Every structure is written in C-alpha cells, then in structure tokens.
Tab-separated table of C-alpha atoms in Angstrom:
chain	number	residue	atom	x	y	z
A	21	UNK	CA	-1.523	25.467	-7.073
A	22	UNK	CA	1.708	27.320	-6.025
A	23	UNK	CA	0.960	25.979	-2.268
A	24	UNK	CA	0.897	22.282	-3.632
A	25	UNK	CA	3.957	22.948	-5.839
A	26	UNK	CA	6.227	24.649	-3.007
A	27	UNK	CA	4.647	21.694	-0.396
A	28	UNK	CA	5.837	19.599	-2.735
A	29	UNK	CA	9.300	21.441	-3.329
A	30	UNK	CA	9.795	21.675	0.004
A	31	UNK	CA	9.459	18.083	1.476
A	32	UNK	CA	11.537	16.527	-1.277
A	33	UNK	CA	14.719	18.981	-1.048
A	34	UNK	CA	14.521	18.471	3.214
A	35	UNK	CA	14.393	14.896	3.087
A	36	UNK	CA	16.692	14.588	0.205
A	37	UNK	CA	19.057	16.364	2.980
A	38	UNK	CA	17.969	14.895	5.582
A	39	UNK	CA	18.400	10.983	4.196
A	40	UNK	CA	22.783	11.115	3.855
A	41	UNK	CA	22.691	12.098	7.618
A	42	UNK	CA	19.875	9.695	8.297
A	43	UNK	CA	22.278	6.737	6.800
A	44	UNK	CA	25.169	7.453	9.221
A	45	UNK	CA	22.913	7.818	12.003
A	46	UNK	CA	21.157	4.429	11.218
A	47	UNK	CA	24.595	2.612	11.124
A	48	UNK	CA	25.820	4.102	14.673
A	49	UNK	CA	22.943	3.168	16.446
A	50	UNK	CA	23.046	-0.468	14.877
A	51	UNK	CA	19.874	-0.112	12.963
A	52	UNK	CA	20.980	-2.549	9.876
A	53	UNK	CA	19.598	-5.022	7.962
A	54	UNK	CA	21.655	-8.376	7.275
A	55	UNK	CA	21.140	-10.638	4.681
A	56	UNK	CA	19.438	-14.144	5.475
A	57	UNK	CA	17.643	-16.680	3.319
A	58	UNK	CA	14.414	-14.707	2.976
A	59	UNK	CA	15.996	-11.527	2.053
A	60	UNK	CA	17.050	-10.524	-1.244
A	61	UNK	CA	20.259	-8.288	-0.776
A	62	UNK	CA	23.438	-10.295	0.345
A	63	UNK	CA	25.139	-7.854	2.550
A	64	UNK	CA	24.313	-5.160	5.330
A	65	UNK	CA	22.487	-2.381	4.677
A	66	UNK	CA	21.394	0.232	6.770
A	67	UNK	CA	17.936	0.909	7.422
A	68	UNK	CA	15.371	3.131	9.304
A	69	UNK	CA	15.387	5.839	6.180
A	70	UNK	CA	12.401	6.195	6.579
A	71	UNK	CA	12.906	8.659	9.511
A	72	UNK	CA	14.304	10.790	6.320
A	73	UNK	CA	10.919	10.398	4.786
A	74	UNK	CA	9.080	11.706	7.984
A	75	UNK	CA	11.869	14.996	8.322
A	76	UNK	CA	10.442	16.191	5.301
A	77	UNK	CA	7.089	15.729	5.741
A	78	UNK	CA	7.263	16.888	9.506
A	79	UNK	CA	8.664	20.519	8.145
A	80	UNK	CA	6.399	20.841	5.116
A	81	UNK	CA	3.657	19.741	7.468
A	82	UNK	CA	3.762	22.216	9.754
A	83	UNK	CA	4.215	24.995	6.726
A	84	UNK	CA	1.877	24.142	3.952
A	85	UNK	CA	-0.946	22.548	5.757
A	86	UNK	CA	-3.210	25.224	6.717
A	87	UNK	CA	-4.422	25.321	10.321
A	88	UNK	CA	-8.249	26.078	9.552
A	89	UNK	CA	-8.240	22.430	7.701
A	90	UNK	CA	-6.385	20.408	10.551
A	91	UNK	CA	-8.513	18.307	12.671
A	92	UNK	CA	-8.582	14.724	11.499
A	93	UNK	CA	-5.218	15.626	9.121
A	94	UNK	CA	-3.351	16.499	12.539
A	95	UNK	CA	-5.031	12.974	13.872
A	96	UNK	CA	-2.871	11.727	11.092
A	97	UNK	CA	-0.100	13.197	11.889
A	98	UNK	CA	0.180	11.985	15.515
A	99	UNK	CA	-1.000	8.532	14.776
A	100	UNK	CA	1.925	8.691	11.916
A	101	UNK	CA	4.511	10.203	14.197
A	102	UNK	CA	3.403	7.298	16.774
A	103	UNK	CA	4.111	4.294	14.191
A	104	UNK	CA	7.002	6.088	12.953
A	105	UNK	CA	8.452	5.850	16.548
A	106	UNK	CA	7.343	2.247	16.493
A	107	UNK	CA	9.105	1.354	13.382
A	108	UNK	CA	12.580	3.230	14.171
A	109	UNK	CA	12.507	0.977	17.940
A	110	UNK	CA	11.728	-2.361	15.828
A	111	UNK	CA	14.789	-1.323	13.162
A	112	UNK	CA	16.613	-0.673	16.387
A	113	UNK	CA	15.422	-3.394	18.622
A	114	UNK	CA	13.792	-6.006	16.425
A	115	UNK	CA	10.344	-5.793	18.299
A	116	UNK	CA	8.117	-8.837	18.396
A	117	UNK	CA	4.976	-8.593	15.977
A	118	UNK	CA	2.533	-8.068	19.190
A	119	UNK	CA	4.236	-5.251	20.381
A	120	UNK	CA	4.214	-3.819	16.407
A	121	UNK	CA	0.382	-4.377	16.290
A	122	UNK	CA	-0.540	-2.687	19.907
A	123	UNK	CA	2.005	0.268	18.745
A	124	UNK	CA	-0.469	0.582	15.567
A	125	UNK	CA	-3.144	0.442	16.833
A	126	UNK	CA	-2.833	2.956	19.599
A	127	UNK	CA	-2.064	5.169	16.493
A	128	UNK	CA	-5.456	3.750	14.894
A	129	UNK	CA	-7.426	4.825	18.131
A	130	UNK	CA	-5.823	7.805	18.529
A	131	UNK	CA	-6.602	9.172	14.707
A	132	UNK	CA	-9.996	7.519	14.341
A	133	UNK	CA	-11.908	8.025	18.423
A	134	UNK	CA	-10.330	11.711	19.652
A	135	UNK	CA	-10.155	13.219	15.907
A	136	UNK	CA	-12.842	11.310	14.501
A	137	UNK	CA	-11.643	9.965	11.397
A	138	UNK	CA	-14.082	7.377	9.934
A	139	UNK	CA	-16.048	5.600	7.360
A	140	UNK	CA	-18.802	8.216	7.071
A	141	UNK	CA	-21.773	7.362	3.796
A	142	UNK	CA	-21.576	4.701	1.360
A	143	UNK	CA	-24.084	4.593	-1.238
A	144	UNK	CA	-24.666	1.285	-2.611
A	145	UNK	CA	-26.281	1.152	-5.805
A	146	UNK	CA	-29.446	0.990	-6.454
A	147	UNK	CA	-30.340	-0.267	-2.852
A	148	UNK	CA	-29.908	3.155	-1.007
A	149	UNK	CA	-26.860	4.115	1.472
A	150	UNK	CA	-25.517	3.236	4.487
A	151	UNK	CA	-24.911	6.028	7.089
A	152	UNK	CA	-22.096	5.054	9.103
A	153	UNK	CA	-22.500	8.919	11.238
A	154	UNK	CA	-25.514	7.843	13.524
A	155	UNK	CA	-26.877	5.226	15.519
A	156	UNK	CA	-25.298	1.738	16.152
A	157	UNK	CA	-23.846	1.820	12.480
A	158	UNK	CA	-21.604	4.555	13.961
A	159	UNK	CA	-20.078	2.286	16.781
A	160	UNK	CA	-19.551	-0.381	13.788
A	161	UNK	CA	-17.332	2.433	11.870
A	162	UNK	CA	-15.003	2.349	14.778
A	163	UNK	CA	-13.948	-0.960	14.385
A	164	UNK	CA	-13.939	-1.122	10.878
A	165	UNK	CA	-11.825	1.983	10.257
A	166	UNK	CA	-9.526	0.599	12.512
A	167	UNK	CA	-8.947	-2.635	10.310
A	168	UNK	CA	-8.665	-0.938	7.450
A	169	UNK	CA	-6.133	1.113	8.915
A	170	UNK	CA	-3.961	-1.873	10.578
A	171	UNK	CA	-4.397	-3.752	8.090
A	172	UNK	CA	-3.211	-1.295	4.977
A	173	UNK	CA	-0.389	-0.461	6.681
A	174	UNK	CA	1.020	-3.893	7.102
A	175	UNK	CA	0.260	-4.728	3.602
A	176	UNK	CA	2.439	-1.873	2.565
A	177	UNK	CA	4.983	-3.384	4.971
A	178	UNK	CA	4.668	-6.613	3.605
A	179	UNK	CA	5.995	-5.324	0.276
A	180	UNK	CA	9.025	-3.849	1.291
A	181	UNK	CA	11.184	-6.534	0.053
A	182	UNK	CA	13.340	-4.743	-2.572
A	183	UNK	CA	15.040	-1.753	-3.619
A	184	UNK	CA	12.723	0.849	-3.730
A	185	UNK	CA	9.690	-1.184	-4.416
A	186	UNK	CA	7.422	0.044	-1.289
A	187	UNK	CA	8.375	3.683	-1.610
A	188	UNK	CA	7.617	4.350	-5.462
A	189	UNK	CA	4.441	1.917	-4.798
A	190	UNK	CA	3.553	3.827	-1.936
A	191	UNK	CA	4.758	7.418	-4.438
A	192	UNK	CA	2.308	6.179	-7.203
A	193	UNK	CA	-0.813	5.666	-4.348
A	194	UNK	CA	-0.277	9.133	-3.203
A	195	UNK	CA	0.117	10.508	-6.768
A	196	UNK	CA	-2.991	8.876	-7.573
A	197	UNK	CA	-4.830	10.407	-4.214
A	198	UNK	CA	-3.542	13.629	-4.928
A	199	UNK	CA	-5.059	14.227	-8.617
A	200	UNK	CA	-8.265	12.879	-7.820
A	201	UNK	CA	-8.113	14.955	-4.669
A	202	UNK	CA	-7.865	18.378	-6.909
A	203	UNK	CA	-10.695	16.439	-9.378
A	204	UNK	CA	-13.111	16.271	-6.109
A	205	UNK	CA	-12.104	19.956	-5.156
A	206	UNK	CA	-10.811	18.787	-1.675
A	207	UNK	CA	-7.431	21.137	-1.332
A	208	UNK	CA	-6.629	20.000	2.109
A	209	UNK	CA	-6.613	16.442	1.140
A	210	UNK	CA	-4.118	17.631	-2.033
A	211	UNK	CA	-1.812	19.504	-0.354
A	212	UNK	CA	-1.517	16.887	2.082
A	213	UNK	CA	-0.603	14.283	-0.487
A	214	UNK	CA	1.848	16.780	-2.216
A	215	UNK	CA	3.425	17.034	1.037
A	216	UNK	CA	4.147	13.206	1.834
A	217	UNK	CA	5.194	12.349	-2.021
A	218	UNK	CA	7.663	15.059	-1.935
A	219	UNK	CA	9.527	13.589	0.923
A	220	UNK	CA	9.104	9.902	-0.276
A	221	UNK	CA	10.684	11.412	-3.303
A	222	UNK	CA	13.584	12.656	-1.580
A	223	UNK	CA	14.028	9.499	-0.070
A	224	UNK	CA	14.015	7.322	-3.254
A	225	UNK	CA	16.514	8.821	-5.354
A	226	UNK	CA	19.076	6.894	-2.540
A	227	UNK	CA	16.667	3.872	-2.175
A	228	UNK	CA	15.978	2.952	-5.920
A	229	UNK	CA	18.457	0.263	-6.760
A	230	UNK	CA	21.113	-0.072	-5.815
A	231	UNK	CA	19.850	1.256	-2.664
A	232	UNK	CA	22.364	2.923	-0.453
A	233	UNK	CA	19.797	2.167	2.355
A	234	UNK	CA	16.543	0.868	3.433
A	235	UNK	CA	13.666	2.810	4.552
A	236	UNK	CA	12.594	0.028	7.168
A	237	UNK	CA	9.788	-0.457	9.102
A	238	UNK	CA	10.572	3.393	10.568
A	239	UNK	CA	9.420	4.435	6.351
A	240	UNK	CA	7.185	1.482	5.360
A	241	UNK	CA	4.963	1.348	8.640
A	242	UNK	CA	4.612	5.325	8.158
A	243	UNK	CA	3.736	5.116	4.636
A	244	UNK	CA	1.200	2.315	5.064
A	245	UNK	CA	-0.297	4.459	7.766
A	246	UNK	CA	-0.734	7.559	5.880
A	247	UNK	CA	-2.086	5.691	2.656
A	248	UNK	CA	-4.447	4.028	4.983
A	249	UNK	CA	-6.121	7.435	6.912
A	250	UNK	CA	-6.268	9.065	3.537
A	251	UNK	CA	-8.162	6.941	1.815
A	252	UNK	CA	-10.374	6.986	4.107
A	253	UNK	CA	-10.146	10.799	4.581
A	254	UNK	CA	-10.353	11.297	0.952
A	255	UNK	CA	-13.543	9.146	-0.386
A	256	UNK	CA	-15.449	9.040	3.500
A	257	UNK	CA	-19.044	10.477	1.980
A	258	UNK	CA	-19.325	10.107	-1.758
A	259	UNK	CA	-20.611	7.475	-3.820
A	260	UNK	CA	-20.577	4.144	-4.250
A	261	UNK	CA	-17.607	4.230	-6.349
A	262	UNK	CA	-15.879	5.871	-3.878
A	263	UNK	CA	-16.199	2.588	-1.466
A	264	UNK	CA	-13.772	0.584	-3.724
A	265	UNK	CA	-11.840	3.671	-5.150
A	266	UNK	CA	-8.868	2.865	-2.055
A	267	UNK	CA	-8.937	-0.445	-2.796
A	268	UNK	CA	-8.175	0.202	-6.429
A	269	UNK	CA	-5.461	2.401	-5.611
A	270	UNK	CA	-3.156	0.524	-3.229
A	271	UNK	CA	-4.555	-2.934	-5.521
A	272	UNK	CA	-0.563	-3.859	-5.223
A	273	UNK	CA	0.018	-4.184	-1.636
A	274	UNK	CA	-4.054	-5.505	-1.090
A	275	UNK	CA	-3.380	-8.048	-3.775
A	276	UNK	CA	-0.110	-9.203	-2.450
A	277	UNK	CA	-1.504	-9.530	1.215
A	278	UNK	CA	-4.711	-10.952	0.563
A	279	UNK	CA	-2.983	-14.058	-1.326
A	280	UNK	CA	0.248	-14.038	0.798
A	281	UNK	CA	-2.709	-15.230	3.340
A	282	UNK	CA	-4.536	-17.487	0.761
A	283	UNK	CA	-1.108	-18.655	0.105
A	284	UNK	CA	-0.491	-19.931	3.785
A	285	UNK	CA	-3.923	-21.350	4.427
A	286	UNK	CA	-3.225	-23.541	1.425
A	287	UNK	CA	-0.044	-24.332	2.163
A	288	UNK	CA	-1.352	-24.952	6.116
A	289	UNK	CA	1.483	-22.597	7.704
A	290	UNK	CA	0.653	-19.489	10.370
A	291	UNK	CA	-0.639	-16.347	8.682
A	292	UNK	CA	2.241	-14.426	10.368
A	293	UNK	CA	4.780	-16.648	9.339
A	294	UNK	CA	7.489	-15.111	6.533
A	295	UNK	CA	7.908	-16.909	3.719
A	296	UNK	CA	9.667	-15.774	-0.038
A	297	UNK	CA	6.596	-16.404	-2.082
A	298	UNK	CA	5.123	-12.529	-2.495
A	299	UNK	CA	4.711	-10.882	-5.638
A	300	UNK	CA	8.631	-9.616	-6.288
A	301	UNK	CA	9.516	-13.188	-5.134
A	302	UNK	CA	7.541	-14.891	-7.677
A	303	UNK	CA	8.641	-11.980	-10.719
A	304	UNK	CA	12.647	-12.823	-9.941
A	305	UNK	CA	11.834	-16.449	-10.020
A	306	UNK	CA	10.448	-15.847	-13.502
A	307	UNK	CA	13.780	-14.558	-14.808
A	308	UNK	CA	13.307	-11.139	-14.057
A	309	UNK	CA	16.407	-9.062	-13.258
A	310	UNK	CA	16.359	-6.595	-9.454
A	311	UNK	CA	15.653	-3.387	-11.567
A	312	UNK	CA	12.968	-4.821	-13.866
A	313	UNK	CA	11.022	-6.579	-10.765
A	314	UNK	CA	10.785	-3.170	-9.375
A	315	UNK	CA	9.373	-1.060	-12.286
A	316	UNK	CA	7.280	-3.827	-13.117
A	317	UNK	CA	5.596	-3.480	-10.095
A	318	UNK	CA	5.270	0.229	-10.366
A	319	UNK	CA	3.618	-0.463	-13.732
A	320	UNK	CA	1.111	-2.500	-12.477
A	321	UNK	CA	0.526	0.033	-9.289
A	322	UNK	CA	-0.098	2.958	-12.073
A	323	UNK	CA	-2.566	0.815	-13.812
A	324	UNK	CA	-4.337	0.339	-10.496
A	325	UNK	CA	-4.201	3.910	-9.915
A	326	UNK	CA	-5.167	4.750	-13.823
A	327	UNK	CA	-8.318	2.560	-13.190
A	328	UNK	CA	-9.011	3.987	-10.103
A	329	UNK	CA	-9.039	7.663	-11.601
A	330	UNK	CA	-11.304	6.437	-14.195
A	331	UNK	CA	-13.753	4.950	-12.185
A	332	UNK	CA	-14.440	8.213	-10.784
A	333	UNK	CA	-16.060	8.846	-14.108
A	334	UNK	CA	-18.152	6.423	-15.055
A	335	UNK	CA	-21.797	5.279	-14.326
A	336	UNK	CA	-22.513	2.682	-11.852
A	337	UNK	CA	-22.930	-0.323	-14.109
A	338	UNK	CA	-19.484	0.092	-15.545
A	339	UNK	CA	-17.928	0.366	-12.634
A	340	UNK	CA	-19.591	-3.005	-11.613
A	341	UNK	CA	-18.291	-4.127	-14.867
A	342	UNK	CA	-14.994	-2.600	-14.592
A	343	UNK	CA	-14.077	-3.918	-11.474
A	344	UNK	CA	-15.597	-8.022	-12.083
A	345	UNK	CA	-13.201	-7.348	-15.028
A	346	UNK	CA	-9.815	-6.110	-12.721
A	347	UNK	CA	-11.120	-8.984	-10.195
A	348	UNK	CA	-10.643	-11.717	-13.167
A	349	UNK	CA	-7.387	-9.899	-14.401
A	350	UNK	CA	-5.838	-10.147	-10.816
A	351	UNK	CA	-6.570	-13.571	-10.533
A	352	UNK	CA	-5.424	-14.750	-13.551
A	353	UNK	CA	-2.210	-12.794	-12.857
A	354	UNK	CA	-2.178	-14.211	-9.565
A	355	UNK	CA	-1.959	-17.967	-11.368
A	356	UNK	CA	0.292	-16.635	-14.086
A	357	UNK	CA	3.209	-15.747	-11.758
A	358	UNK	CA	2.532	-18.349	-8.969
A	359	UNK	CA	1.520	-16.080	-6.077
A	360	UNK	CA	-0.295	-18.987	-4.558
A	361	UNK	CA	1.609	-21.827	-5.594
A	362	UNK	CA	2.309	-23.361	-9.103
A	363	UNK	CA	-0.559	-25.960	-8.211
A	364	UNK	CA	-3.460	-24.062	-7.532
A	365	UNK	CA	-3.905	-22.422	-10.747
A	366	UNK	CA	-7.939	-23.255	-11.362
A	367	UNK	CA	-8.766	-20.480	-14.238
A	368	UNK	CA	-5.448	-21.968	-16.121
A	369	UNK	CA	-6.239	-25.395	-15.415
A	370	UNK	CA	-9.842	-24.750	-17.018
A	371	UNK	CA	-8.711	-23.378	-19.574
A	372	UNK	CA	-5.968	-26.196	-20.622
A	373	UNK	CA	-9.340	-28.489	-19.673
A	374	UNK	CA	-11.241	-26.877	-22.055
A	375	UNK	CA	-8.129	-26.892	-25.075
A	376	UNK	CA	-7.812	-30.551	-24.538
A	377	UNK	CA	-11.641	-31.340	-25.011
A	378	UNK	CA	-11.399	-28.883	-28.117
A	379	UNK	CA	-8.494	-31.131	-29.660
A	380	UNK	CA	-10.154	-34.381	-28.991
A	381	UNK	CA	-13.143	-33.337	-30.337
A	382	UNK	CA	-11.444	-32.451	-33.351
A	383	UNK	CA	-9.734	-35.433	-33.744
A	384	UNK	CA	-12.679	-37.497	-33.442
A	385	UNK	CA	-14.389	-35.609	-36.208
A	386	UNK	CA	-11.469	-35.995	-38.313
C-alpha cells in the first residue's frame, strides 16, 4: 500500500511543479486556444497542460512501476508517450483529423501487436466463452482492441469542452480502475492507476475553473489513451461482467460520443463535424452555471463508476438487470437534457401519449 500511496504522492507533487512552467512554455511556443463560436471561454488560454500531466507520470513511472510487471504496461507507455507527442504538435500546429487518427493508431499497433495487449476471454452467460487467445478469434482481437482503443480516446477528447471537465472525468475512471484493481488482487494494474491520477491531480488544481490553462489535446488524447489500454488490461480474462465493466466506467465520455453521432445522423451532418450540442452544451443551456456543469458531470461519472464497482459483485442475472436498467436511465437522460435534439425524445413522447389517453379516458367516464 505504501508503493501506491508514494506513486501516488509522487506524480501529483511533480506535475503540480511541473504545470506553472508548462503554462509559460505553452504561451511562447504559441500553443493557445482562442475563443470562437463553439467554444465556451471568451478569451485566450493556453493549452497543451497536459504535457504537465505526462511529467508526472513519466517520473513516477519509471520509479514505482516495478520492472518484473512491465511488458504490456511499458506498451502503454510508448503508445501514450506517442499520442502525447501527437497532441502537443496538433496544440502547436493545429493538425488535420487524418493525421490525429494515423498518429493514434500507430500508438494502438504499437501497444496491442509487439506487446500484445488484447481482448483475451469473455464468458458470456450461460452460453459458454469466447477465447479471443487462439485461432482466427485471435486475429479478430487485433482489430477490435484497436477500436476500442481509438475510439475511447477520442471520446475522452470529445469531452474536453470545459474547465476541468475531461481531467476529473478522466480522475474518477482511474479512481474507479484503481479500487477494483486492489479488489481483483492485480497490484501492477493499481499502482499503475495511482500513478496517472496523481499527476492528473496535479494538473487540475490549475485547470478546475477558472482554469489558468487547458490541458489540450497533448492531456486529453493521453488520458483517453491510457483509460482505453487499461480497461482492457484490467478486465482482459474474467467474467462476463467484466466485458461491460469499461464501458460502465468511462459511461460519460461513451454516452456523450455514441449520441454526439446519433445526434449528426439525425440531424444529416458529417460524423466528424463539431457542433455545440454535447452533454456540457446541453446542461448550460438548461440554466446551469460553468462550475455546476462541471461537478454535475463528475456526479454522474461517479455513479457510473459506483455501478461499475458493484457489478463486480453480483450474480449474472442482476447484472443483466442492472445494466437494461442504466441503459433506460441513460436514455431517458439523454431526452431529458436534449443530447439528441429537443425533437427526438420517443420515451417522453410515450409517456405524455400515454398521460393524455389516461385524462381522456377519465373524462369520458366522468
């Protein structure tokens, strides 16, 4: 436990260092952000803090992570250091979005072919497993790994949109991967966790808002990465829970990308193409203040992860149960705060549907 508290320790006070320096650097070399109609602060900021982020995770790395337990965690490290790089040149440079994809997923390849991080076992209830280590299934994990990878960290990209919002999401995913890491009995995974939130720690006591900078796409392309190996790393060859465990723990970023892309098929525009209609869009458009967005956000993220801890624990059926149940909670939400669009609301329409036929009804029988 000492290891994972001086990891911890150790990360957090380097990158809370580390992140005053990383400002000053991030304005000389032109690496700002200015406002523009999709963007929610009104004047420049400076970004690519999340080199900061990887500072203190590079030193406690190297010093907490024990060599015998390397191997696919020093896969993640390169294929982190290697979208890092990729995100500091696009805070820089502004790179286009196919030059951002082949720079992930060179990282991908790298973690998941020479270091062999994969989907390994899934058990499926009651129909027996599927054993992605052999035979043709284990040319299908290659692929599939890889989208899970790409496409986790752009979803954690996608929600950097205000003050501290991707790096306590991101905080509250690797808290949640970290305690059922030392449930499971896996150290290496722990201590790796304890690492990374101690520098995105560091980092947020200047990014929480008001922000004093952003951690770009240098922090939120590293973060998604990370949060996407682990997952993977963490729950590979368990049981069937453990298939939808990562999905219940970064639920915030999944939920917010899978209907940012509903909401653009419905709306007929390009899947890639920006718009201001995510989830901390649609919360300030409801009246809620910068600060309040934010937390709210985290709130729902710790339910995610609460769920997600607690599904580790329960018996097939319930988890079935349990997650039909998040599914129809998500949705609903999803209506509520207009993540689509304030038209497509179907469980809310059936429901006013089904008021209205209740009140005629009664009126008739009056």
């Amino acid at each position: 436990m000492s290891t994972l508290i001086f990891g911890l320790l150790t990360s957090l006070i380097v990158s809370f260092i580390a992140t005053p320096y990383v400002m000053k650097l991030a304005i000389k070399v032109g690496a700002v952000d200015a406002p523009n109609q999709r963007k929610v602060h009104t004047r420049i900021m400076p970004r690519m803090g999340g080199l900061a982020i990887y500072l203190g995770y590079l030193v406690a790395f190297f010093l907490f992570v024990p060599y015998s337990s390397m191997g696919e965690m020093l896969g993640i490290f390169i294929g982190s250091t290697i979208v890092m790089i990729v995100g500091m040149l696009d805070d820089k440079y502004q790179l286009s979005p196919k030059w951002k994809l082949l720079g992930q997923l060179v990282a991908t390849a790298i973690v998941v072919i020479p270091f062999g991080l994969k989907i390994g076992v899934v058990n499926l209830p009651y129909t027996g497993s599927i054993d992605f280590s052999s035979g043709w299934l284990f040319w299908l994990a290659i692929p599939i790994t890889m989208f899970w990878i790409v496409g986790v960290t752009n979803a954690v990209n996608l929600i950097d949109g205000l003050d501290g919002l991707s790096a306590g999401v991101s905080a509250i995913a690797t808290a949640t991967m970290a305690i059922m890491a030392l449930l499971m009995g896996d150290h290496k995974v722990a201590i790796y966790c304890f690492v990374l939130l101690g520098a995105i720690l560091g980092f947020l006591y200047f990014n929480f808002h008001p922000a004093r900078l952003f951690m770009g796409d240098t922090g939120s392309l590293f973060l998604g990465f990370n949060m996407a190996a682990l997952s993977i790393m963490g729950f590979k060859e368990a049981l069937f829970v453990s298939f939808i465990i990562p999905i219940v723990v970064l639920g915030v970023p999944l939920w917010d990308t899978f209907f940012a892309i509903v909401r653009r098929i419905v709306n007929k525009k390009p899947i890639s193409s920006p718009d201001k209609g995510h989830l901390h869009h649609c919360l300030l458009n409801m009246g809620l203040s910068h600060r309040s967005t934010v937390i709210t956000i985290y709130s729902i993220s710790i339910f995610f992860g609460t769920m997600a801890i607690l599904l580790t624990k329960t018996t097939k059926w319930t988890t079935i149960i349990v997650m039909v149940a998040l599914l129809i909670v998500t949705h609903l939400a999803t209506e509520i705060v207009g993540l689509v669009s304030r038209r497509h609301r179907p469980l809310i329409n059936a429901y006013r549907r089904f008021r209205l036929k209740q009140a005629e009804q009664q009126r008739r029988t009056q």
